[in-house]
Short mmCIF file of C-alpha atoms in Angstrom, two decimals:
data_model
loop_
_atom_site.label_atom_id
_atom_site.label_comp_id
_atom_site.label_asym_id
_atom_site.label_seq_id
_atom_site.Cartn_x
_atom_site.Cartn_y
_atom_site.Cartn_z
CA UNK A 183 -1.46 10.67 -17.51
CA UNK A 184 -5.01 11.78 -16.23
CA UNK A 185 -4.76 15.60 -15.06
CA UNK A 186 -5.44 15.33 -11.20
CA UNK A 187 -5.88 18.46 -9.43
CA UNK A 188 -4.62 17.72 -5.53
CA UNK A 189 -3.20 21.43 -5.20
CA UNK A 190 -3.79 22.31 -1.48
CA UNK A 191 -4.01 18.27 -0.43
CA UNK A 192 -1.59 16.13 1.72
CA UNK A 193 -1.14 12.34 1.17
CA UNK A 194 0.49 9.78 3.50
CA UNK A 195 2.19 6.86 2.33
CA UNK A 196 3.14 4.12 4.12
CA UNK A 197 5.41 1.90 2.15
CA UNK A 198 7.48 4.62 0.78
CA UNK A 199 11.13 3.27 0.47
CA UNK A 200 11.07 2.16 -2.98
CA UNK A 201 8.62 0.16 -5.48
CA UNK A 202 5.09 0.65 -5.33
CA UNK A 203 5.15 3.13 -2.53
CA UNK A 204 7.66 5.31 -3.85
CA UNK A 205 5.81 5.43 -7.29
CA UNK A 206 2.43 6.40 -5.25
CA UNK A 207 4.23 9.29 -3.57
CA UNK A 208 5.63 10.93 -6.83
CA UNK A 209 2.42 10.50 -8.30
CA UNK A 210 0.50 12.28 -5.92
CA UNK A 211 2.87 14.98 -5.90
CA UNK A 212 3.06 15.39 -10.15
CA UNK A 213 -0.95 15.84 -9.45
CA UNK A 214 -0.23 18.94 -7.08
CA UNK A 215 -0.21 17.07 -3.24
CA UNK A 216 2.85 17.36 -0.64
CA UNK A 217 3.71 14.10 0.92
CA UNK A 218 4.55 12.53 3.63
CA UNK A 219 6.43 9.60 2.83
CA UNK A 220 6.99 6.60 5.78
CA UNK A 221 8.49 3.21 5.88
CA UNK A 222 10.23 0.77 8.68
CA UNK A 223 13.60 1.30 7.32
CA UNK A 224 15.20 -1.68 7.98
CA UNK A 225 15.25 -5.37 7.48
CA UNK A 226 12.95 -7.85 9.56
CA UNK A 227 13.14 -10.88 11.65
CA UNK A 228 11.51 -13.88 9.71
CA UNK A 229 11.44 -11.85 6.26
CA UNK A 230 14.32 -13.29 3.91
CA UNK A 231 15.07 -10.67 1.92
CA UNK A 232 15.84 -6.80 2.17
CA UNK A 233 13.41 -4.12 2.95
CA UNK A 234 13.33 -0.29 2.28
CA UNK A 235 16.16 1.47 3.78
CA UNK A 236 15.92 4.96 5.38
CA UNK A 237 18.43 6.26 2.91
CA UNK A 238 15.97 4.85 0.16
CA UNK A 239 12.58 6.62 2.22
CA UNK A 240 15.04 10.06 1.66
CA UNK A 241 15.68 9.92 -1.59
CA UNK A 242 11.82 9.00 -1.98
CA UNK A 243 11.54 12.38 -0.26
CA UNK A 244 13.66 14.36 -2.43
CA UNK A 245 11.72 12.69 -5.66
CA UNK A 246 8.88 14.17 -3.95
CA UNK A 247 10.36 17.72 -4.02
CA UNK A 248 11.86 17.53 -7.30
CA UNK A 249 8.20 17.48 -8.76
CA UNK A 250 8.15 21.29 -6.74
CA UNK A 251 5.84 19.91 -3.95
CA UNK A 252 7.08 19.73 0.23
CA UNK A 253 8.15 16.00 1.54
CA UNK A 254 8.29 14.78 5.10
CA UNK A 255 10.02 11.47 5.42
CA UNK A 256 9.28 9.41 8.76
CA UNK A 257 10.65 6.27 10.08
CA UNK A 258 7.34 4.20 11.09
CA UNK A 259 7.07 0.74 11.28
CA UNK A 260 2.97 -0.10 10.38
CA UNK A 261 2.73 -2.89 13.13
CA UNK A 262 3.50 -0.73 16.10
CA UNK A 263 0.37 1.56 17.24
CA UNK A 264 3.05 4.36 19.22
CA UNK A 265 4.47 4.78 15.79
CA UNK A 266 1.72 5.65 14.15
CA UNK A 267 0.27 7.44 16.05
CA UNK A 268 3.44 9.82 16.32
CA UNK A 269 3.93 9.79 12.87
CA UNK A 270 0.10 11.20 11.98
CA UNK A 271 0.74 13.86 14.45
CA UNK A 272 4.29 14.57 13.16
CA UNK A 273 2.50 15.25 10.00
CA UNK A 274 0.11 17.14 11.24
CA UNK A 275 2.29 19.09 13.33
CA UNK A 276 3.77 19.97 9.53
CA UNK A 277 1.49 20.26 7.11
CA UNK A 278 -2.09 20.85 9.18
CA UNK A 279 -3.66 18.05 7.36
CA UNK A 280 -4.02 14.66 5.89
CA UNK A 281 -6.08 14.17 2.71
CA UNK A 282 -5.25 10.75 1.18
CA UNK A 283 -3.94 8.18 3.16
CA UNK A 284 -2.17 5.18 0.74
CA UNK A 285 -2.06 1.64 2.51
CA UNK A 286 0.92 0.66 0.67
CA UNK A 287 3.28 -1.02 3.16
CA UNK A 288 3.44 -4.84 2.68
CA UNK A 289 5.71 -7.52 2.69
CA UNK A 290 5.85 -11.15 1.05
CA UNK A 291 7.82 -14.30 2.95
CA UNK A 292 7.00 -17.84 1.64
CA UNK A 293 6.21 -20.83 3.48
CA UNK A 294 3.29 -23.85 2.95
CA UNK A 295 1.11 -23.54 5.83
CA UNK A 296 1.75 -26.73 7.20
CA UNK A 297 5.21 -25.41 7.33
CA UNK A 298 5.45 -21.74 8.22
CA UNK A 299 6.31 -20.91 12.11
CA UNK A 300 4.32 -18.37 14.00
CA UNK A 301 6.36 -15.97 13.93
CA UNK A 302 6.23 -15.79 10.34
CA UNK A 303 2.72 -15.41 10.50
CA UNK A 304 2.38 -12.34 12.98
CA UNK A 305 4.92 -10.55 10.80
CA UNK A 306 3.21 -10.69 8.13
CA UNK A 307 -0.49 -9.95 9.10
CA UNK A 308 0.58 -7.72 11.62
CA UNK A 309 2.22 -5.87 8.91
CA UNK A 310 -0.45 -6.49 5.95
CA UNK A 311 -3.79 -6.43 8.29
CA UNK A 312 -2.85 -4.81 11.42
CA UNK A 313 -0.72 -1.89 9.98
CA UNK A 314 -3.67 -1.39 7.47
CA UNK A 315 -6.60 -0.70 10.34
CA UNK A 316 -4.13 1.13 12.74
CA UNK A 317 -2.94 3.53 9.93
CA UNK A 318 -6.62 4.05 9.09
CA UNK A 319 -7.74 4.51 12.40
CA UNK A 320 -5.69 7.41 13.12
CA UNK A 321 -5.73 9.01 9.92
CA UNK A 322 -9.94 7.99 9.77
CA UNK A 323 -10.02 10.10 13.07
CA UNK A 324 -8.64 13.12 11.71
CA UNK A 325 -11.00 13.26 9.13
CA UNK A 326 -13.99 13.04 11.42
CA UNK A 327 -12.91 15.21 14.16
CA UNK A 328 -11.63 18.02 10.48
CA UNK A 329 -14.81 17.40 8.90
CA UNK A 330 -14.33 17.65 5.39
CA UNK A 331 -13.82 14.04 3.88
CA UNK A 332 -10.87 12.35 3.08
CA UNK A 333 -10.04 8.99 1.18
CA UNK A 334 -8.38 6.06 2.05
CA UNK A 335 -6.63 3.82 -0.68
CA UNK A 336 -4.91 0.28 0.87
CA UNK A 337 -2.85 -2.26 -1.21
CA UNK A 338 -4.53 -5.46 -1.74
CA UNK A 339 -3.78 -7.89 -3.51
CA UNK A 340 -5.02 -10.93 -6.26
CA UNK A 341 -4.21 -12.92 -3.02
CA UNK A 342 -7.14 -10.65 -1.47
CA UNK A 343 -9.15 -12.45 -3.93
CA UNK A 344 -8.52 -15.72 -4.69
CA UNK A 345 -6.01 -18.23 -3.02
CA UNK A 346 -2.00 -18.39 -3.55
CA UNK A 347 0.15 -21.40 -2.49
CA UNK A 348 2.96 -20.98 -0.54
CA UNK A 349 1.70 -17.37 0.95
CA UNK A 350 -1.06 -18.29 3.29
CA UNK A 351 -0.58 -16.04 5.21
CA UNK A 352 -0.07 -13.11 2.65
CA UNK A 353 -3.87 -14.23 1.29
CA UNK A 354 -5.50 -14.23 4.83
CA UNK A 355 -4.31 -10.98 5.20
CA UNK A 356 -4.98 -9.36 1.86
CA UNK A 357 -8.43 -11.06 2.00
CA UNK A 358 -8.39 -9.45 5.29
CA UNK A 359 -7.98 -5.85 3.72
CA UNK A 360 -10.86 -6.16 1.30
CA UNK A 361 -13.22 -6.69 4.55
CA UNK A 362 -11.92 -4.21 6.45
CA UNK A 363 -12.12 -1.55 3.20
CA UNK A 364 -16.03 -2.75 3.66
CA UNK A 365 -16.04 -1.89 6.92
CA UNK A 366 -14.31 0.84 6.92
CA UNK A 367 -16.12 2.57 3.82
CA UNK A 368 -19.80 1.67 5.48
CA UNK A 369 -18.40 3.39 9.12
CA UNK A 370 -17.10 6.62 7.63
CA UNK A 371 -19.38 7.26 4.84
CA UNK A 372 -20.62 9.94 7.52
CA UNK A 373 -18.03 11.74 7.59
CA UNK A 374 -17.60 12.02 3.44
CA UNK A 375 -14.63 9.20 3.57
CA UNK A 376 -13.97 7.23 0.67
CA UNK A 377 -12.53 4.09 1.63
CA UNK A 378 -11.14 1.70 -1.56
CA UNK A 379 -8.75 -1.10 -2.01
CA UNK A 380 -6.76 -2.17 -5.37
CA UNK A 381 -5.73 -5.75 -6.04
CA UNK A 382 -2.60 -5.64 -8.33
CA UNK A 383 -1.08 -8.87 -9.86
CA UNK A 384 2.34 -9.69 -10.06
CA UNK A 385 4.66 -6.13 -10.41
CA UNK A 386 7.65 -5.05 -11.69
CA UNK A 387 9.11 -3.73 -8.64
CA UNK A 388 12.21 -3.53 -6.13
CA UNK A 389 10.57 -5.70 -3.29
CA UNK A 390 9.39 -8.54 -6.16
CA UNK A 391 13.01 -8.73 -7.28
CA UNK A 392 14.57 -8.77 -3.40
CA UNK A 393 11.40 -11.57 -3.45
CA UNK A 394 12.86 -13.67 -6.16
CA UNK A 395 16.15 -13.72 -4.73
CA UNK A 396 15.46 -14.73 -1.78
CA UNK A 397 12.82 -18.03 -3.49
CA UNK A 398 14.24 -18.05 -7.23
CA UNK A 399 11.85 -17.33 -10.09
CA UNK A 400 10.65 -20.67 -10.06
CA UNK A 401 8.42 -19.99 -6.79
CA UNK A 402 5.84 -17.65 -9.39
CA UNK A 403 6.27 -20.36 -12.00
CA UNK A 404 4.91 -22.89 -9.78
CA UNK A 405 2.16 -20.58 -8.49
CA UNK A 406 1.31 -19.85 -12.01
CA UNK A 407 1.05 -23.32 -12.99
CA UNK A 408 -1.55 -23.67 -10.33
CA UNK A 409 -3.57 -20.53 -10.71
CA UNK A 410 -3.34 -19.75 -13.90
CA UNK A 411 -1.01 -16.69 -15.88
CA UNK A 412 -0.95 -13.56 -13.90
CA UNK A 413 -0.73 -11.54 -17.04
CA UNK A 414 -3.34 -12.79 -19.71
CA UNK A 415 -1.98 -9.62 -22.02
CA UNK A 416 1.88 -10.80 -21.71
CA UNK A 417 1.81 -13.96 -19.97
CA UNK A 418 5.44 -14.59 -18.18
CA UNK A 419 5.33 -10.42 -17.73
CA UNK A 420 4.96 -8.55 -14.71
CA UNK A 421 3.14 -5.35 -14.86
CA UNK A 422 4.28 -1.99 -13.90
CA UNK A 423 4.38 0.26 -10.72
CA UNK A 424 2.51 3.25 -12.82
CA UNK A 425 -0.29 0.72 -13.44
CA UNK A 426 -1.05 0.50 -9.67
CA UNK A 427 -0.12 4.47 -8.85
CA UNK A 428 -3.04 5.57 -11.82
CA UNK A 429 -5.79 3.65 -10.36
CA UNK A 430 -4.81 5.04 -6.39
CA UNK A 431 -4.86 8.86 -8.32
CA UNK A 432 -8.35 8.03 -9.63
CA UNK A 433 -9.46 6.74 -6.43
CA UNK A 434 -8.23 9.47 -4.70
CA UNK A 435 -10.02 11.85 -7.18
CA UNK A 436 -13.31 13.41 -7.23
CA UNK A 437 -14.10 11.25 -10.70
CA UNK A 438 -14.40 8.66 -7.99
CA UNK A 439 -16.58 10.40 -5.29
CA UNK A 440 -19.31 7.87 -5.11
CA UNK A 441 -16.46 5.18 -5.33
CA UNK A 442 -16.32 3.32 -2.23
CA UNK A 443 -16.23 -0.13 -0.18
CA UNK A 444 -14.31 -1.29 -3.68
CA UNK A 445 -11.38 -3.91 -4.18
CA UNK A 446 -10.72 -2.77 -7.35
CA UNK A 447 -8.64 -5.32 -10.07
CA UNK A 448 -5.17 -4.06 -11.59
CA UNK A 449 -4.55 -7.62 -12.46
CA UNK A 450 -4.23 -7.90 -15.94
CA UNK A 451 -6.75 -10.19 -16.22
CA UNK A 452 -5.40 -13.04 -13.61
CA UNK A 453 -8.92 -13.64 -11.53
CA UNK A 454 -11.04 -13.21 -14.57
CA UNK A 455 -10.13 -17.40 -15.46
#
């Protein structure tokens, strides 16, 4: 593992119940950060299969403390603004800062688009697209009005970059991420914000397994057979939580200071075809 030195630094991650967001937050705090870990904490209307639970967004809290660094765990749903905003000040009410902010909340329903209700949709960019820009706005504003930089990291997706069937709305809204990052990276580059997005493939991780009990494992097969193996290394495999966590650390490192505007591949090879 890289040696990261975020001794001093505060990161807030959305997501934080279990899988990738979970991995994020004990990551940052092995490198030296405290953490302030959030997540909806409970299921959702129009998403067939389980979410993070609060007990789960605890225990990602006390993962957080067993690597000797402090852990605030907040019940925040990404979609509602009020939320948000209560949980960046709860945070800052705690810890007197925000350093890294980790766009990691996300979730995954399937339905063709010829198919899928409306409801469906709004849940799902409201959570991939909306959550992303509200998060960043009110974390983006305490790094301007603080004055010192700060980096934002957001989950995208290979959806973000090429097209998925079955998950229309998933791709709209990861594509939707990269050109916000864009944005987002060009309006704060001011202020000495780094804004960057990663793009994982298919991962190893709680919410892909609730995923593939809810469609059966033959929903990836068929995507696979259209676009191509999502693993070029170990085609069938899935790749790993750490993979994703290492490339947020680097991005949230200054080895990546001039880093920015970025949707950055962890795809083990799946768009290169």
């Amino acid at each position: 593992m890289p040696e990261y030195d975020f001794s001093g630094k505060v990161a807030f991650v959305t997501g934080a119940a279990h899988g990738q967001g979970r991995s994020h937050a004990k990551y940052y705090a092995k490198h030296g950060a405290d953490v302030v870990v959030t997540d909806v904490g409970h299921n959702i209307d129009s998403v067939p299969y389980d979410m993070g639970t609060t007990d789960e967004l605890h225990e990602t809290a006390s993962l957080v403390k067993d690597e000797g660094q402090d852990a605030l765990a907040v019940q925040m749903d990404v979609r509602e603004e009020d939320q948000v905003e209560s949980a960046v000040d709860e945070a800052l009410d705690e810890f007197g800062r925000i350093d890294f902010l980790a766009n990691n909340a996300g979730l995954w329903p399937a339905a063709d688009m010829t198919e899928m209700d409306e409801k469906q949709w709004d849940v799902v960019i409201d959570t991939l697209l909306k959550g992303v820009w509200l998060c960043s706005k009110h974390v983006g504003q305490h790094f301007i009005d603080r004055g010192d930089g700060g980096k934002i990291v957001s989950t995208s997706s290979t959806a973000g970059l090429v097209g998925a069937p079955g998950t229309g709305h998933y791709v709209a809204g990861k594509h939707g991420v990269i050109g916000l990052t864009k944005t987002l990276a060009l309006e704060l580059a001011e202020y000495d914000v780094n804004v960057n997005a990663v793009c994982p493939t298919a991962l190893d991780s709680p919410g892909m397994q609730n995923y593939m009990e809810a469609y059966g494992p033959e929903m990836l097969e068929n995507m696979g057979e259209l676009t191509g193996p999502m693993n070029v290394f170990e085609p069938g495999e899935m790749i790993e939580e750490r993979d994703i966590s290492e490339a947020y650390m680097w991005l949230s490192s200054d080895a990546a200071r001039y880093v920015t505007g970025i949707a950055l591949p962890v795809d083990a090879g799946a768009t290169a075809k």
